[in-house]
């Protein structure tokens, strides 16, 4: 059957099935109407024109886009951006694949996401809610990439998963110093930096000599190096003598090793010139020797925030020093201990007594002079 045109598109018969064609930009698109009715073909053509005008059009291939297509987009994105969390992401995708492996993206609805959450939380051994929440976050990221690639029109609403597993552990000053004494020499400087700055583990261990300015006594994270890639960070170490001395000593040790071995060592923190990456055994040994249990290096981040709060540093300044992007994230690390509560209650009690001493009770009258 010959083609019948209407504006920039038309319909035609191929075998016993009608097809449509239309223009999207400079490209002509041909699509099966999946019907033997010419009226159905014209209706589909009008629908596609409306979608193009509204900006909601999807290519015909999107109809068959499946979970595997979204997975490929996400893994390609992780490779292109060299994401450090790729291993954990792949574990999450393996669980998602068991449930959504053959599902078409256009058919996934909120009820299917809820069914996945119920299925995962019903397995034995029962996974942590935080793990399932992370899997949902990974799935959402893959669907966003699919939508950007025009394989999906709208994202389904994802169910909320409540997680109450925030750590409340921090280091008291005496605990930090006991552990510091037990650590090997090459770990003393980076641990001191952790304690005072609250920077993340990889942010400290990746520092090079060029990031430390011994003249201005500042330690830097350049834009693109931190988790928040949009901005850098500067910490003035000169105002904290212990931190300043630790970094100057570390720099002197590095320069002496360079001179002795006649080679360039770019790292600020290192073990015989090699960047420090893993130190779990040394850390656990130091904890055991200090008689302290259950502490992690990341707890220094919470400790630094608590110390800044105690020092009365404005929150806007504290966020810049530590590297928290939002007030909500900063608040998660501003842990209050029982000692903090006791000190607060003591201050309140002292304040009330002072008020009672200075203010005359209602109805009381002054004594008349004799």
mmCIF file of C-alpha atoms in Angstrom:
data_model
loop_
_atom_site.group_PDB
_atom_site.id
_atom_site.type_symbol
_atom_site.label_atom_id
_atom_site.label_comp_id
_atom_site.label_asym_id
_atom_site.label_seq_id
_atom_site.Cartn_x
_atom_site.Cartn_y
_atom_site.Cartn_z
ATOM 1 C CA UNK A 1 0.000 0.000 0.000
ATOM 2 C CA UNK A 2 1.276 3.479 -0.848
ATOM 3 C CA UNK A 3 2.204 5.897 1.888
ATOM 4 C CA UNK A 4 -0.400 8.411 3.037
ATOM 5 C CA UNK A 5 1.061 11.691 4.290
ATOM 6 C CA UNK A 6 -0.238 14.152 6.828
ATOM 7 C CA UNK A 7 2.052 17.108 7.452
ATOM 8 C CA UNK A 8 5.560 15.889 8.266
ATOM 9 C CA UNK A 9 4.538 12.274 8.752
ATOM 10 C CA UNK A 10 2.376 9.518 7.401
ATOM 11 C CA UNK A 11 1.292 5.896 7.569
ATOM 12 C CA UNK A 12 1.893 2.925 5.325
ATOM 13 C CA UNK A 13 1.131 -0.782 5.255
ATOM 14 C CA UNK A 14 3.877 -3.369 5.591
ATOM 15 C CA UNK A 15 2.416 -6.800 5.139
ATOM 16 C CA UNK A 16 -0.758 -6.745 7.218
ATOM 17 C CA UNK A 17 0.549 -4.251 9.845
ATOM 18 C CA UNK A 18 0.448 -0.486 9.635
ATOM 19 C CA UNK A 19 3.557 1.588 10.281
ATOM 20 C CA UNK A 20 4.023 5.284 10.895
ATOM 21 C CA UNK A 21 6.838 7.716 10.163
ATOM 22 C CA UNK A 22 7.493 11.218 11.443
ATOM 23 C CA UNK A 23 10.243 13.787 11.900
ATOM 24 C CA UNK A 24 12.044 14.458 15.139
ATOM 25 C CA UNK A 25 14.487 17.233 14.453
ATOM 26 C CA UNK A 26 16.382 16.305 11.321
ATOM 27 C CA UNK A 27 15.874 12.588 11.781
ATOM 28 C CA UNK A 28 12.994 10.566 10.357
ATOM 29 C CA UNK A 29 11.624 7.928 12.748
ATOM 30 C CA UNK A 30 9.715 4.837 11.591
ATOM 31 C CA UNK A 31 7.674 2.837 14.065
ATOM 32 C CA UNK A 32 5.246 -0.055 13.902
ATOM 33 C CA UNK A 33 1.684 0.751 14.975
ATOM 34 C CA UNK A 34 1.285 -2.944 15.912
ATOM 35 C CA UNK A 35 -2.193 -2.867 14.403
ATOM 36 C CA UNK A 36 -3.992 -3.792 11.198
ATOM 37 C CA UNK A 37 -6.213 -0.727 11.570
ATOM 38 C CA UNK A 38 -5.291 2.404 9.636
ATOM 39 C CA UNK A 39 -7.197 4.519 12.176
ATOM 40 C CA UNK A 40 -4.984 3.162 14.974
ATOM 41 C CA UNK A 41 -1.913 4.143 12.972
ATOM 42 C CA UNK A 42 -3.134 7.735 12.501
ATOM 43 C CA UNK A 43 -3.973 7.974 16.197
ATOM 44 C CA UNK A 44 -0.476 6.786 17.122
ATOM 45 C CA UNK A 45 1.059 9.317 14.726
ATOM 46 C CA UNK A 46 -0.886 12.142 16.367
ATOM 47 C CA UNK A 47 0.223 10.870 19.791
ATOM 48 C CA UNK A 48 3.888 10.877 18.789
ATOM 49 C CA UNK A 49 3.626 14.412 17.413
ATOM 50 C CA UNK A 50 2.102 15.547 20.685
ATOM 51 C CA UNK A 51 4.915 13.893 22.673
ATOM 52 C CA UNK A 52 7.545 15.622 20.530
ATOM 53 C CA UNK A 53 5.847 18.982 21.061
ATOM 54 C CA UNK A 54 5.605 18.391 24.820
ATOM 55 C CA UNK A 55 9.179 17.119 25.127
ATOM 56 C CA UNK A 56 8.118 13.691 26.433
ATOM 57 C CA UNK A 57 8.875 11.657 23.321
ATOM 58 C CA UNK A 58 10.950 8.491 23.647
ATOM 59 C CA UNK A 59 12.525 6.529 20.791
ATOM 60 C CA UNK A 60 10.845 3.242 19.835
ATOM 61 C CA UNK A 61 13.795 1.303 21.271
ATOM 62 C CA UNK A 62 12.835 2.573 24.743
ATOM 63 C CA UNK A 63 9.854 0.229 24.744
ATOM 64 C CA UNK A 64 12.169 -2.751 25.061
ATOM 65 C CA UNK A 65 14.734 -1.103 27.368
ATOM 66 C CA UNK A 66 15.340 -3.441 30.298
ATOM 67 C CA UNK A 67 17.161 -3.483 33.621
ATOM 68 C CA UNK A 68 20.371 -4.592 31.922
ATOM 69 C CA UNK A 69 20.409 -1.407 29.817
ATOM 70 C CA UNK A 70 20.229 0.753 32.937
ATOM 71 C CA UNK A 71 22.930 -1.383 34.577
ATOM 72 C CA UNK A 72 25.282 -0.877 31.619
ATOM 73 C CA UNK A 73 24.753 2.875 31.750
ATOM 74 C CA UNK A 74 25.578 2.975 35.473
ATOM 75 C CA UNK A 75 28.715 0.829 35.222
ATOM 76 C CA UNK A 76 29.927 2.913 32.271
ATOM 77 C CA UNK A 77 29.351 6.052 34.334
ATOM 78 C CA UNK A 78 31.328 4.555 37.239
ATOM 79 C CA UNK A 79 34.231 3.664 34.943
ATOM 80 C CA UNK A 80 34.265 7.084 33.284
ATOM 81 C CA UNK A 81 34.349 8.869 36.649
ATOM 82 C CA UNK A 82 36.678 6.380 38.346
ATOM 83 C CA UNK A 83 34.279 5.939 41.257
ATOM 84 C CA UNK A 84 35.941 4.419 44.309
ATOM 85 C CA UNK A 85 32.681 2.801 45.413
ATOM 86 C CA UNK A 86 32.323 0.692 42.257
ATOM 87 C CA UNK A 87 32.866 -2.616 44.065
ATOM 88 C CA UNK A 88 30.052 -1.905 46.508
ATOM 89 C CA UNK A 89 27.888 -0.692 43.624
ATOM 90 C CA UNK A 90 28.352 -3.973 41.753
ATOM 91 C CA UNK A 91 27.273 -5.954 44.828
ATOM 92 C CA UNK A 92 24.092 -3.869 45.033
ATOM 93 C CA UNK A 93 23.431 -4.373 41.310
ATOM 94 C CA UNK A 94 23.801 -8.139 41.695
ATOM 95 C CA UNK A 95 20.953 -8.147 44.239
ATOM 96 C CA UNK A 96 18.804 -5.904 42.061
ATOM 97 C CA UNK A 97 19.423 -8.144 39.059
ATOM 98 C CA UNK A 98 18.026 -11.161 40.899
ATOM 99 C CA UNK A 99 14.683 -9.379 41.205
ATOM 100 C CA UNK A 100 14.533 -7.032 38.189
ATOM 101 C CA UNK A 101 16.784 -8.941 35.782
ATOM 102 C CA UNK A 102 14.182 -9.356 33.001
ATOM 103 C CA UNK A 103 11.965 -6.371 33.795
ATOM 104 C CA UNK A 104 11.373 -3.623 31.244
ATOM 105 C CA UNK A 105 12.124 -0.142 32.539
ATOM 106 C CA UNK A 106 8.776 1.224 31.370
ATOM 107 C CA UNK A 107 6.933 -1.390 33.439
ATOM 108 C CA UNK A 108 8.673 -0.802 36.792
ATOM 109 C CA UNK A 109 6.349 0.895 39.262
ATOM 110 C CA UNK A 110 6.483 1.850 42.922
ATOM 111 C CA UNK A 111 4.691 -1.355 43.922
ATOM 112 C CA UNK A 112 7.518 -3.368 42.373
ATOM 113 C CA UNK A 113 10.082 -1.381 44.360
ATOM 114 C CA UNK A 114 8.163 -2.032 47.575
ATOM 115 C CA UNK A 115 8.007 -5.728 46.702
ATOM 116 C CA UNK A 116 11.802 -5.743 46.268
ATOM 117 C CA UNK A 117 12.333 -4.116 49.678
ATOM 118 C CA UNK A 118 10.036 -6.655 51.354
ATOM 119 C CA UNK A 119 11.776 -9.508 49.552
ATOM 120 C CA UNK A 120 15.250 -8.348 50.600
ATOM 121 C CA UNK A 121 14.330 -7.690 54.219
ATOM 122 C CA UNK A 122 12.686 -11.116 54.404
ATOM 123 C CA UNK A 123 15.836 -13.017 53.443
ATOM 124 C CA UNK A 124 17.978 -14.924 55.919
ATOM 125 C CA UNK A 125 20.420 -13.810 57.098
ATOM 126 C CA UNK A 126 18.481 -10.551 57.231
ATOM 127 C CA UNK A 127 20.343 -7.681 55.533
ATOM 128 C CA UNK A 128 20.849 -4.359 57.270
ATOM 129 C CA UNK A 129 18.229 -1.754 56.296
ATOM 130 C CA UNK A 130 21.105 0.543 55.310
ATOM 131 C CA UNK A 131 22.205 -1.991 52.690
ATOM 132 C CA UNK A 132 18.737 -2.157 51.141
ATOM 133 C CA UNK A 133 18.521 1.643 51.210
ATOM 134 C CA UNK A 134 21.827 1.814 49.340
ATOM 135 C CA UNK A 135 20.552 -0.671 46.751
ATOM 136 C CA UNK A 136 17.504 1.527 46.154
ATOM 137 C CA UNK A 137 19.791 4.543 45.771
ATOM 138 C CA UNK A 138 21.867 2.679 43.176
ATOM 139 C CA UNK A 139 18.712 1.674 41.288
ATOM 140 C CA UNK A 140 17.501 5.285 41.323
ATOM 141 C CA UNK A 141 20.855 6.445 39.909
ATOM 142 C CA UNK A 142 20.675 3.892 37.089
ATOM 143 C CA UNK A 143 17.120 4.947 36.195
ATOM 144 C CA UNK A 144 18.151 8.601 36.146
ATOM 145 C CA UNK A 145 20.867 7.756 33.643
ATOM 146 C CA UNK A 146 18.320 5.811 31.584
ATOM 147 C CA UNK A 147 15.992 8.799 31.597
ATOM 148 C CA UNK A 148 18.828 11.076 30.477
ATOM 149 C CA UNK A 149 19.530 8.602 27.661
ATOM 150 C CA UNK A 150 15.839 8.747 26.656
ATOM 151 C CA UNK A 151 15.160 5.145 27.635
ATOM 152 C CA UNK A 152 12.687 6.138 30.342
ATOM 153 C CA UNK A 153 10.132 8.935 30.605
ATOM 154 C CA UNK A 154 9.397 9.203 34.337
ATOM 155 C CA UNK A 155 10.970 7.803 37.481
ATOM 156 C CA UNK A 156 8.740 5.803 39.822
ATOM 157 C CA UNK A 157 8.447 7.011 43.407
ATOM 158 C CA UNK A 158 10.931 5.146 45.568
ATOM 159 C CA UNK A 159 9.859 3.862 48.997
ATOM 160 C CA UNK A 160 11.457 5.386 52.086
ATOM 161 C CA UNK A 161 13.593 3.094 54.209
ATOM 162 C CA UNK A 162 14.219 4.307 57.730
ATOM 163 C CA UNK A 163 17.732 3.599 58.991
ATOM 164 C CA UNK A 164 18.770 4.201 62.596
ATOM 165 C CA UNK A 165 22.406 3.153 62.572
ATOM 166 C CA UNK A 166 24.304 6.415 62.902
ATOM 167 C CA UNK A 167 27.454 5.949 64.991
ATOM 168 C CA UNK A 168 27.770 8.105 68.084
ATOM 169 C CA UNK A 169 31.377 7.193 68.885
ATOM 170 C CA UNK A 170 34.088 9.809 69.290
ATOM 171 C CA UNK A 171 37.518 10.124 70.899
ATOM 172 C CA UNK A 172 38.091 11.789 74.226
ATOM 173 C CA UNK A 173 41.399 13.651 74.271
ATOM 174 C CA UNK A 174 43.030 11.128 76.599
ATOM 175 C CA UNK A 175 41.932 8.247 74.346
ATOM 176 C CA UNK A 176 43.470 9.915 71.302
ATOM 177 C CA UNK A 177 46.790 10.383 73.113
ATOM 178 C CA UNK A 178 46.910 6.815 74.412
ATOM 179 C CA UNK A 179 46.351 5.429 70.922
ATOM 180 C CA UNK A 180 48.830 7.899 69.419
ATOM 181 C CA UNK A 181 51.596 6.661 71.736
ATOM 182 C CA UNK A 182 51.039 3.056 70.598
ATOM 183 C CA UNK A 183 51.000 3.755 66.851
ATOM 184 C CA UNK A 184 54.084 3.222 64.656
ATOM 185 C CA UNK A 185 55.964 6.401 63.757
ATOM 186 C CA UNK A 186 54.688 6.618 60.167
ATOM 187 C CA UNK A 187 51.067 6.806 61.382
ATOM 188 C CA UNK A 188 51.468 9.413 64.134
ATOM 189 C CA UNK A 189 51.349 12.455 61.831
ATOM 190 C CA UNK A 190 48.290 11.451 59.742
ATOM 191 C CA UNK A 191 46.363 10.423 62.875
ATOM 192 C CA UNK A 192 47.161 13.798 64.448
ATOM 193 C CA UNK A 193 45.819 15.499 61.325
ATOM 194 C CA UNK A 194 42.643 13.382 61.542
ATOM 195 C CA UNK A 195 42.068 14.316 65.155
ATOM 196 C CA UNK A 196 42.335 18.075 64.665
ATOM 197 C CA UNK A 197 40.910 18.549 61.145
ATOM 198 C CA UNK A 198 38.191 15.877 61.001
ATOM 199 C CA UNK A 199 39.021 15.282 57.341
ATOM 200 C CA UNK A 200 38.114 11.988 55.712
ATOM 201 C CA UNK A 201 40.569 9.095 55.649
ATOM 202 C CA UNK A 202 41.329 9.301 51.931
ATOM 203 C CA UNK A 203 41.568 13.098 52.086
ATOM 204 C CA UNK A 204 44.394 12.858 54.629
ATOM 205 C CA UNK A 205 46.313 9.905 53.204
ATOM 206 C CA UNK A 206 46.279 11.356 49.671
ATOM 207 C CA UNK A 207 47.977 14.608 50.732
ATOM 208 C CA UNK A 208 51.254 15.331 48.999
ATOM 209 C CA UNK A 209 54.036 17.741 49.917
ATOM 210 C CA UNK A 210 52.582 20.297 47.518
ATOM 211 C CA UNK A 211 49.422 20.420 49.617
ATOM 212 C CA UNK A 212 51.311 21.657 52.701
ATOM 213 C CA UNK A 213 52.616 25.224 52.739
ATOM 214 C CA UNK A 214 55.307 25.399 55.467
ATOM 215 C CA UNK A 215 55.634 29.177 55.115
ATOM 216 C CA UNK A 216 51.954 30.034 55.559
ATOM 217 C CA UNK A 217 51.381 26.891 57.664
ATOM 218 C CA UNK A 218 48.285 25.770 55.778
ATOM 219 C CA UNK A 219 47.152 22.340 54.609
ATOM 220 C CA UNK A 220 45.090 22.236 51.431
ATOM 221 C CA UNK A 221 42.611 20.097 49.514
ATOM 222 C CA UNK A 222 42.311 21.350 45.958
ATOM 223 C CA UNK A 223 39.023 21.548 44.006
ATOM 224 C CA UNK A 224 38.207 18.125 42.541
ATOM 225 C CA UNK A 225 40.157 16.184 45.187
ATOM 226 C CA UNK A 226 37.537 15.971 47.940
ATOM 227 C CA UNK A 227 34.195 14.194 48.065
ATOM 228 C CA UNK A 228 32.612 17.562 47.355
ATOM 229 C CA UNK A 229 34.398 18.038 44.034
ATOM 230 C CA UNK A 230 33.138 21.582 43.460
ATOM 231 C CA UNK A 231 35.366 23.291 45.997
ATOM 232 C CA UNK A 232 38.628 22.899 47.843
ATOM 233 C CA UNK A 233 39.461 23.312 51.510
ATOM 234 C CA UNK A 234 42.152 25.005 53.584
ATOM 235 C CA UNK A 235 43.044 24.311 57.204
ATOM 236 C CA UNK A 236 45.333 26.826 59.023
ATOM 237 C CA UNK A 237 47.563 24.458 61.012
ATOM 238 C CA UNK A 238 49.790 27.199 62.433
ATOM 239 C CA UNK A 239 47.280 28.112 65.146
ATOM 240 C CA UNK A 240 47.429 24.592 66.644
ATOM 241 C CA UNK A 241 51.030 24.005 67.821
ATOM 242 C CA UNK A 242 50.702 20.223 68.091
ATOM 243 C CA UNK A 243 49.329 19.935 64.551
ATOM 244 C CA UNK A 244 51.898 22.392 63.192
ATOM 245 C CA UNK A 245 54.825 20.538 64.790
ATOM 246 C CA UNK A 246 53.585 17.159 63.545
ATOM 247 C CA UNK A 247 53.412 18.370 59.918
ATOM 248 C CA UNK A 248 56.762 20.203 60.021
ATOM 249 C CA UNK A 249 58.402 17.108 61.511
ATOM 250 C CA UNK A 250 56.799 14.901 58.844
ATOM 251 C CA UNK A 251 58.041 17.214 56.083
ATOM 252 C CA UNK A 252 61.568 17.175 57.532
ATOM 253 C CA UNK A 253 61.549 13.366 57.722
ATOM 254 C CA UNK A 254 60.407 13.147 54.087
ATOM 255 C CA UNK A 255 63.065 15.577 52.837
ATOM 256 C CA UNK A 256 65.782 13.720 54.769
ATOM 257 C CA UNK A 257 64.709 10.402 53.185
ATOM 258 C CA UNK A 258 64.712 12.026 49.727
ATOM 259 C CA UNK A 259 68.239 13.280 50.275
ATOM 260 C CA UNK A 260 69.449 9.924 51.611
ATOM 261 C CA UNK A 261 67.956 7.827 48.801
ATOM 262 C CA UNK A 262 68.326 10.480 46.072
ATOM 263 C CA UNK A 263 64.748 10.254 44.870
ATOM 264 C CA UNK A 264 61.600 12.339 44.926
ATOM 265 C CA UNK A 265 58.850 11.347 47.355
ATOM 266 C CA UNK A 266 55.624 13.176 46.485
ATOM 267 C CA UNK A 267 53.594 11.923 49.470
ATOM 268 C CA UNK A 268 53.358 13.847 52.713
ATOM 269 C CA UNK A 269 52.449 10.711 54.685
ATOM 270 C CA UNK A 270 54.258 7.552 53.657
ATOM 271 C CA UNK A 271 56.078 4.429 54.774
ATOM 272 C CA UNK A 272 59.631 4.517 53.437
ATOM 273 C CA UNK A 273 58.425 6.575 50.469
ATOM 274 C CA UNK A 274 55.338 4.494 49.658
ATOM 275 C CA UNK A 275 51.891 6.014 50.075
ATOM 276 C CA UNK A 276 50.001 4.723 53.102
ATOM 277 C CA UNK A 277 46.782 3.024 52.037
ATOM 278 C CA UNK A 278 46.024 0.220 54.487
ATOM 279 C CA UNK A 279 46.868 0.177 58.189
ATOM 280 C CA UNK A 280 44.131 -1.952 59.772
ATOM 281 C CA UNK A 281 46.535 -4.311 61.567
ATOM 282 C CA UNK A 282 48.616 -1.452 63.005
ATOM 283 C CA UNK A 283 45.467 0.340 64.101
ATOM 284 C CA UNK A 284 43.973 -2.678 65.896
ATOM 285 C CA UNK A 285 47.310 -3.417 67.565
ATOM 286 C CA UNK A 286 47.525 0.155 68.873
ATOM 287 C CA UNK A 287 43.948 0.028 70.183
ATOM 288 C CA UNK A 288 44.642 -3.222 72.026
ATOM 289 C CA UNK A 289 47.849 -1.861 73.536
ATOM 290 C CA UNK A 290 46.010 1.286 74.669
ATOM 291 C CA UNK A 291 43.167 -0.742 76.172
ATOM 292 C CA UNK A 292 40.537 0.918 73.950
ATOM 293 C CA UNK A 293 37.876 -0.930 71.974
ATOM 294 C CA UNK A 294 35.511 -0.196 69.102
ATOM 295 C CA UNK A 295 37.156 2.961 67.750
ATOM 296 C CA UNK A 296 37.623 3.669 64.062
ATOM 297 C CA UNK A 297 39.680 6.342 62.259
ATOM 298 C CA UNK A 298 36.437 7.830 60.888
ATOM 299 C CA UNK A 299 35.418 8.586 64.487
ATOM 300 C CA UNK A 300 37.992 11.400 64.404
ATOM 301 C CA UNK A 301 35.650 13.227 62.023
ATOM 302 C CA UNK A 302 32.895 13.150 64.638
ATOM 303 C CA UNK A 303 35.420 14.109 67.304
ATOM 304 C CA UNK A 304 36.582 17.192 65.391
ATOM 305 C CA UNK A 305 33.004 18.409 64.953
ATOM 306 C CA UNK A 306 32.340 17.959 68.670
ATOM 307 C CA UNK A 307 35.509 19.863 69.560
ATOM 308 C CA UNK A 308 34.538 22.708 67.233
ATOM 309 C CA UNK A 309 31.118 22.869 68.884
ATOM 310 C CA UNK A 310 32.716 22.993 72.346
ATOM 311 C CA UNK A 311 35.082 25.728 71.195
ATOM 312 C CA UNK A 312 32.135 27.852 70.092
ATOM 313 C CA UNK A 313 33.233 28.006 66.443
ATOM 314 C CA UNK A 314 30.389 29.310 64.224
ATOM 315 C CA UNK A 315 28.748 26.496 62.324
ATOM 316 C CA UNK A 316 29.401 28.117 58.926
ATOM 317 C CA UNK A 317 33.139 28.195 59.687
ATOM 318 C CA UNK A 318 33.174 24.689 61.172
ATOM 319 C CA UNK A 319 31.507 23.259 58.059
ATOM 320 C CA UNK A 320 34.200 24.801 55.859
ATOM 321 C CA UNK A 321 37.026 23.469 58.034
ATOM 322 C CA UNK A 322 35.721 19.907 58.237
ATOM 323 C CA UNK A 323 34.134 19.709 54.783
ATOM 324 C CA UNK A 324 30.417 19.249 55.428
ATOM 325 C CA UNK A 325 28.193 20.559 52.669
ATOM 326 C CA UNK A 326 24.882 20.850 54.546
ATOM 327 C CA UNK A 327 23.709 21.648 58.062
ATOM 328 C CA UNK A 328 21.942 18.276 58.203
ATOM 329 C CA UNK A 329 25.167 16.384 57.514
ATOM 330 C CA UNK A 330 27.082 18.495 60.023
ATOM 331 C CA UNK A 331 24.403 17.881 62.660
ATOM 332 C CA UNK A 332 24.819 14.106 62.266
ATOM 333 C CA UNK A 333 28.388 14.455 63.502
ATOM 334 C CA UNK A 334 27.687 16.962 66.316
ATOM 335 C CA UNK A 335 27.329 14.228 68.933
ATOM 336 C CA UNK A 336 26.381 15.106 72.510
ATOM 337 C CA UNK A 337 27.869 12.903 75.248
ATOM 338 C CA UNK A 338 26.599 12.253 78.775
ATOM 339 C CA UNK A 339 29.366 14.483 80.073
ATOM 340 C CA UNK A 340 28.192 17.275 77.760
ATOM 341 C CA UNK A 341 24.673 16.894 79.170
ATOM 342 C CA UNK A 342 25.941 16.945 82.756
ATOM 343 C CA UNK A 343 27.998 20.062 82.134
ATOM 344 C CA UNK A 344 24.976 21.693 80.499
ATOM 345 C CA UNK A 345 22.744 20.814 83.463
ATOM 346 C CA UNK A 346 25.348 22.180 85.902
ATOM 347 C CA UNK A 347 25.493 25.460 83.989
ATOM 348 C CA UNK A 348 21.681 25.647 84.038
ATOM 349 C CA UNK A 349 21.615 25.017 87.786
ATOM 350 C CA UNK A 350 24.242 27.705 88.412
ATOM 351 C CA UNK A 351 22.276 30.136 86.256
ATOM 352 C CA UNK A 352 19.023 29.492 88.155
ATOM 353 C CA UNK A 353 20.742 29.975 91.524
ATOM 354 C CA UNK A 354 22.261 33.222 90.315
ATOM 355 C CA UNK A 355 18.841 34.441 89.194
ATOM 356 C CA UNK A 356 17.307 33.496 92.557
ATOM 357 C CA UNK A 357 20.016 35.432 94.351
ATOM 358 C CA UNK A 358 19.654 38.578 92.242
ATOM 359 C CA UNK A 359 15.879 38.726 91.750
ATOM 360 C CA UNK A 360 13.490 39.416 94.676
ATOM 361 C CA UNK A 361 10.564 36.929 94.834
ATOM 362 C CA UNK A 362 7.130 38.237 93.846
ATOM 363 C CA UNK A 363 5.206 39.684 96.790
ATOM 364 C CA UNK A 364 8.290 40.227 98.871
ATOM 365 C CA UNK A 365 8.621 43.667 100.413
ATOM 366 C CA UNK A 366 11.665 45.581 101.437
ATOM 367 C CA UNK A 367 12.443 45.754 105.141
ATOM 368 C CA UNK A 368 11.669 49.110 106.696
ATOM 369 C CA UNK A 369 14.555 51.000 108.154
ATOM 370 C CA UNK A 370 14.510 51.244 111.917
#
